[in-house]
mmCIF file with all atom_site columns, C-alpha atoms in Angstrom:
data_model
loop_
_atom_site.group_PDB
_atom_site.id
_atom_site.type_symbol
_atom_site.label_atom_id
_atom_site.label_alt_id
_atom_site.label_comp_id
_atom_site.label_asym_id
_atom_site.label_entity_id
_atom_site.label_seq_id
_atom_site.pdbx_PDB_ins_code
_atom_site.Cartn_x
_atom_site.Cartn_y
_atom_site.Cartn_z
_atom_site.occupancy
_atom_site.B_iso_or_equiv
_atom_site.pdbx_formal_charge
_atom_site.auth_seq_id
_atom_site.auth_comp_id
_atom_site.auth_asym_id
_atom_site.auth_atom_id
_atom_site.pdbx_PDB_model_num
ATOM 1   C CA . MET A 1 1   ? 0.000   0.000  0.000   1.00 0.00 ? 1   MET A CA 1
ATOM 2   C CA . LEU A 1 2   ? 2.773   2.453  0.954   1.00 0.00 ? 2   LEU A CA 1
ATOM 3   C CA . LEU A 1 3   ? 4.627   1.642  -2.280  1.00 0.00 ? 3   LEU A CA 1
ATOM 4   C CA . ALA A 1 4   ? 1.472   2.399  -4.306  1.00 0.00 ? 4   ALA A CA 1
ATOM 5   C CA . VAL A 1 5   ? 1.020   5.784  -2.583  1.00 0.00 ? 5   VAL A CA 1
ATOM 6   C CA . LEU A 1 6   ? 4.678   6.720  -3.150  1.00 0.00 ? 6   LEU A CA 1
ATOM 7   C CA . THR A 1 7   ? 4.423   5.706  -6.796  1.00 0.00 ? 7   THR A CA 1
ATOM 8   C CA . VAL A 1 8   ? 1.379   7.946  -7.287  1.00 0.00 ? 8   VAL A CA 1
ATOM 9   C CA . LEU A 1 9   ? 3.018   10.884 -5.499  1.00 0.00 ? 9   LEU A CA 1
ATOM 10  C CA . LEU A 1 10  ? 6.201   10.596 -7.552  1.00 0.00 ? 10  LEU A CA 1
ATOM 11  C CA . SER A 1 11  ? 4.237   10.483 -10.791 1.00 0.00 ? 11  SER A CA 1
ATOM 12  C CA . LEU A 1 12  ? 2.405   13.778 -10.132 1.00 0.00 ? 12  LEU A CA 1
ATOM 13  C CA . PRO A 1 13  ? 3.587   16.724 -12.249 1.00 0.00 ? 13  PRO A CA 1
ATOM 14  C CA . ARG A 1 14  ? 5.996   19.097 -10.570 1.00 0.00 ? 14  ARG A CA 1
ATOM 15  C CA . VAL A 1 15  ? 4.650   22.536 -9.739  1.00 0.00 ? 15  VAL A CA 1
ATOM 16  C CA . ALA A 1 16  ? 6.807   25.533 -10.597 1.00 0.00 ? 16  ALA A CA 1
ATOM 17  C CA . GLN A 1 17  ? 7.853   27.680 -7.686  1.00 0.00 ? 17  GLN A CA 1
ATOM 18  C CA . CYS A 1 18  ? 5.898   30.933 -7.548  1.00 0.00 ? 18  CYS A CA 1
ATOM 19  C CA . VAL A 1 19  ? 7.888   34.151 -7.160  1.00 0.00 ? 19  VAL A CA 1
ATOM 20  C CA . TRP A 1 20  ? 6.233   37.399 -6.086  1.00 0.00 ? 20  TRP A CA 1
ATOM 21  C CA . TYR A 1 21  ? 7.484   40.880 -6.924  1.00 0.00 ? 21  TYR A CA 1
ATOM 22  C CA . TRP A 1 22  ? 6.630   43.789 -4.610  1.00 0.00 ? 22  TRP A CA 1
ATOM 23  C CA . TYR A 1 23  ? 5.809   47.192 -6.057  1.00 0.00 ? 23  TYR A CA 1
ATOM 24  C CA . ASN A 1 24  ? 5.289   50.611 -4.449  1.00 0.00 ? 24  ASN A CA 1
ATOM 25  C CA . VAL A 1 25  ? 3.670   53.512 -6.266  1.00 0.00 ? 25  VAL A CA 1
ATOM 26  C CA . THR A 1 26  ? 3.914   56.960 -4.656  1.00 0.00 ? 26  THR A CA 1
ATOM 27  C CA . THR A 1 27  ? 2.119   60.014 -6.024  1.00 0.00 ? 27  THR A CA 1
ATOM 28  C CA . LEU A 1 28  ? 2.016   63.708 -5.217  1.00 0.00 ? 28  LEU A CA 1
ATOM 29  C CA . THR A 1 29  ? -1.296  65.385 -5.973  1.00 0.00 ? 29  THR A CA 1
ATOM 30  C CA . SER A 1 30  ? -0.841  68.956 -7.206  1.00 0.00 ? 30  SER A CA 1
ATOM 31  C CA . ASP A 1 31  ? -1.418  71.783 -4.758  1.00 0.00 ? 31  ASP A CA 1
ATOM 32  C CA . VAL A 1 32  ? -3.855  73.691 -6.961  1.00 0.00 ? 32  VAL A CA 1
ATOM 33  C CA . ALA A 1 33  ? -7.615  74.096 -6.907  1.00 0.00 ? 33  ALA A CA 1
ATOM 34  C CA . ASP A 1 34  ? -9.576  70.971 -7.914  1.00 0.00 ? 34  ASP A CA 1
ATOM 35  C CA . ALA A 1 35  ? -6.442  68.785 -8.257  1.00 0.00 ? 35  ALA A CA 1
ATOM 36  C CA . GLY A 1 36  ? -7.756  66.084 -5.897  1.00 0.00 ? 36  GLY A CA 1
ATOM 37  C CA . SER A 1 37  ? -10.000 63.271 -7.049  1.00 0.00 ? 37  SER A CA 1
ATOM 38  C CA . HIS A 1 38  ? -12.455 60.774 -5.637  1.00 0.00 ? 38  HIS A CA 1
ATOM 39  C CA . SER A 1 39  ? -12.770 58.824 -8.895  1.00 0.00 ? 39  SER A CA 1
ATOM 40  C CA . PRO A 1 40  ? -11.484 55.249 -9.077  1.00 0.00 ? 40  PRO A CA 1
ATOM 41  C CA . PHE A 1 41  ? -7.804  55.109 -10.072 1.00 0.00 ? 41  PHE A CA 1
ATOM 42  C CA . TYR A 1 42  ? -6.045  52.077 -11.601 1.00 0.00 ? 42  TYR A CA 1
ATOM 43  C CA . TYR A 1 43  ? -2.448  51.447 -12.609 1.00 0.00 ? 43  TYR A CA 1
ATOM 44  C CA . THR A 1 44  ? -0.393  48.902 -14.534 1.00 0.00 ? 44  THR A CA 1
ATOM 45  C CA . ILE A 1 45  ? 3.406   48.697 -14.428 1.00 0.00 ? 45  ILE A CA 1
ATOM 46  C CA . ILE A 1 46  ? 5.031   47.987 -17.814 1.00 0.00 ? 46  ILE A CA 1
ATOM 47  C CA . GLY A 1 47  ? 8.549   46.698 -18.399 1.00 0.00 ? 47  GLY A CA 1
ATOM 48  C CA . THR A 1 48  ? 10.757  45.066 -21.004 1.00 0.00 ? 48  THR A CA 1
ATOM 49  C CA . ASN A 1 49  ? 9.442   41.547 -20.181 1.00 0.00 ? 49  ASN A CA 1
ATOM 50  C CA . GLY A 1 50  ? 5.739   42.312 -19.800 1.00 0.00 ? 50  GLY A CA 1
ATOM 51  C CA . GLU A 1 51  ? 3.321   44.070 -17.516 1.00 0.00 ? 51  GLU A CA 1
ATOM 52  C CA . THR A 1 52  ? 1.548   43.552 -14.205 1.00 0.00 ? 52  THR A CA 1
ATOM 53  C CA . ALA A 1 53  ? -2.160  43.097 -13.825 1.00 0.00 ? 53  ALA A CA 1
ATOM 54  C CA . GLU A 1 54  ? -4.184  46.288 -13.441 1.00 0.00 ? 54  GLU A CA 1
ATOM 55  C CA . TYR A 1 55  ? -4.516  47.285 -9.776  1.00 0.00 ? 55  TYR A CA 1
ATOM 56  C CA . ASP A 1 56  ? -7.068  49.450 -8.003  1.00 0.00 ? 56  ASP A CA 1
ATOM 57  C CA . ALA A 1 57  ? -5.297  52.252 -6.126  1.00 0.00 ? 57  ALA A CA 1
ATOM 58  C CA . ASP A 1 58  ? -7.647  53.006 -3.285  1.00 0.00 ? 58  ASP A CA 1
ATOM 59  C CA . ASN A 1 59  ? -6.429  53.408 0.278   1.00 0.00 ? 59  ASN A CA 1
ATOM 60  C CA . THR A 1 60  ? -8.801  53.106 3.229   1.00 0.00 ? 60  THR A CA 1
ATOM 61  C CA . TRP A 1 61  ? -8.448  56.826 3.951   1.00 0.00 ? 61  TRP A CA 1
ATOM 62  C CA . ASP A 1 62  ? -9.382  59.768 1.711   1.00 0.00 ? 62  ASP A CA 1
ATOM 63  C CA . ASP A 1 63  ? -6.479  59.581 -0.734  1.00 0.00 ? 63  ASP A CA 1
ATOM 64  C CA . ARG A 1 64  ? -5.453  61.770 -3.707  1.00 0.00 ? 64  ARG A CA 1
ATOM 65  C CA . GLN A 1 65  ? -6.272  65.031 -1.931  1.00 0.00 ? 65  GLN A CA 1
ATOM 66  C CA . ARG A 1 66  ? -4.821  68.427 -2.929  1.00 0.00 ? 66  ARG A CA 1
ATOM 67  C CA . GLY A 1 67  ? -1.116  68.620 -1.984  1.00 0.00 ? 67  GLY A CA 1
ATOM 68  C CA . ALA A 1 68  ? -1.055  65.093 -0.512  1.00 0.00 ? 68  ALA A CA 1
ATOM 69  C CA . THR A 1 69  ? 1.467   62.292 -1.020  1.00 0.00 ? 69  THR A CA 1
ATOM 70  C CA . ASP A 1 70  ? 0.011   58.767 -1.188  1.00 0.00 ? 70  ASP A CA 1
ATOM 71  C CA . THR A 1 71  ? 1.667   55.346 -1.459  1.00 0.00 ? 71  THR A CA 1
ATOM 72  C CA . TRP A 1 72  ? 0.157   52.037 -2.579  1.00 0.00 ? 72  TRP A CA 1
ATOM 73  C CA . THR A 1 73  ? 1.972   48.720 -2.098  1.00 0.00 ? 73  THR A CA 1
ATOM 74  C CA . TRP A 1 74  ? 1.054   45.473 -3.806  1.00 0.00 ? 74  TRP A CA 1
ATOM 75  C CA . TYR A 1 75  ? 2.621   42.317 -5.212  1.00 0.00 ? 75  TYR A CA 1
ATOM 76  C CA . ASP A 1 76  ? 2.358   40.621 -8.583  1.00 0.00 ? 76  ASP A CA 1
ATOM 77  C CA . ASP A 1 77  ? 3.791   37.384 -9.971  1.00 0.00 ? 77  ASP A CA 1
ATOM 78  C CA . THR A 1 78  ? 4.976   39.047 -13.210 1.00 0.00 ? 78  THR A CA 1
ATOM 79  C CA . ASP A 1 79  ? 8.673   39.750 -13.679 1.00 0.00 ? 79  ASP A CA 1
ATOM 80  C CA . ILE A 1 80  ? 8.352   42.908 -15.774 1.00 0.00 ? 80  ILE A CA 1
ATOM 81  C CA . GLY A 1 81  ? 12.109  43.126 -16.385 1.00 0.00 ? 81  GLY A CA 1
ATOM 82  C CA . GLU A 1 82  ? 13.420  46.662 -16.648 1.00 0.00 ? 82  GLU A CA 1
ATOM 83  C CA . PHE A 1 83  ? 10.803  49.295 -15.805 1.00 0.00 ? 83  PHE A CA 1
ATOM 84  C CA . ARG A 1 84  ? 9.547   51.297 -18.805 1.00 0.00 ? 84  ARG A CA 1
ATOM 85  C CA . CYS A 1 85  ? 6.365   53.138 -17.776 1.00 0.00 ? 85  CYS A CA 1
ATOM 86  C CA . ILE A 1 86  ? 3.240   53.166 -15.655 1.00 0.00 ? 86  ILE A CA 1
ATOM 87  C CA . ARG A 1 87  ? -0.230  53.222 -17.195 1.00 0.00 ? 87  ARG A CA 1
ATOM 88  C CA . ILE A 1 88  ? -2.760  55.204 -15.166 1.00 0.00 ? 88  ILE A CA 1
ATOM 89  C CA . ARG A 1 89  ? -6.463  54.860 -15.848 1.00 0.00 ? 89  ARG A CA 1
ATOM 90  C CA . MET A 1 90  ? -9.292  56.651 -14.129 1.00 0.00 ? 90  MET A CA 1
ATOM 91  C CA . SER A 1 91  ? -13.019 56.214 -14.247 1.00 0.00 ? 91  SER A CA 1
ATOM 92  C CA . GLY A 1 92  ? -15.564 58.572 -12.787 1.00 0.00 ? 92  GLY A CA 1
ATOM 93  C CA . ASP A 1 93  ? -16.644 62.133 -13.265 1.00 0.00 ? 93  ASP A CA 1
ATOM 94  C CA . ASP A 1 94  ? -13.685 64.191 -12.003 1.00 0.00 ? 94  ASP A CA 1
ATOM 95  C CA . ASP A 1 95  ? -10.050 64.612 -13.056 1.00 0.00 ? 95  ASP A CA 1
ATOM 96  C CA . TRP A 1 96  ? -6.902  64.188 -11.012 1.00 0.00 ? 96  TRP A CA 1
ATOM 97  C CA . GLY A 1 97  ? -3.961  66.596 -11.208 1.00 0.00 ? 97  GLY A CA 1
ATOM 98  C CA . PHE A 1 98  ? -0.654  65.132 -10.019 1.00 0.00 ? 98  PHE A CA 1
ATOM 99  C CA . ASP A 1 99  ? 2.881   66.518 -9.922  1.00 0.00 ? 99  ASP A CA 1
ATOM 100 C CA . TRP A 1 100 ? 4.760   63.210 -10.018 1.00 0.00 ? 100 TRP A CA 1
ATOM 101 C CA . VAL A 1 101 ? 4.523   59.415 -9.747  1.00 0.00 ? 101 VAL A CA 1
ATOM 102 C CA . ILE A 1 102 ? 7.387   57.282 -8.406  1.00 0.00 ? 102 ILE A CA 1
ATOM 103 C CA . LEU A 1 103 ? 7.701   53.516 -8.697  1.00 0.00 ? 103 LEU A CA 1
#
C-alpha cells in the first residue's frame, strides 16, 4: 500500500515555484484648486518583459487630496524586467492633477 502511494506521489507533475514581486507607487497630488480626485484610479506597471495586472489604487483613507502624497503597495507574480512606464487609468466624473509618480 505504501509503495502504491509513493508511486502515485512521484508520478504527479511538478509545480513551478511561484515568485512574487513587490511594487510601491507613490504620487504627489498637485497643490492647486480641484487637483484632488475621488474617482477610481487604476495602474499597470510595464517593463521590457511584460506588464503587471491592473490594480485598483484606493487606500482606506481619503487619498489623492490636494497637496497630498500617497503610497500604494502590492505584489504581482509578473517579472516585468526593466521598468519602462506606468499606465494610469481613471473612471468617474472628475479629473486628477498630479505633480509626479514614483515607482
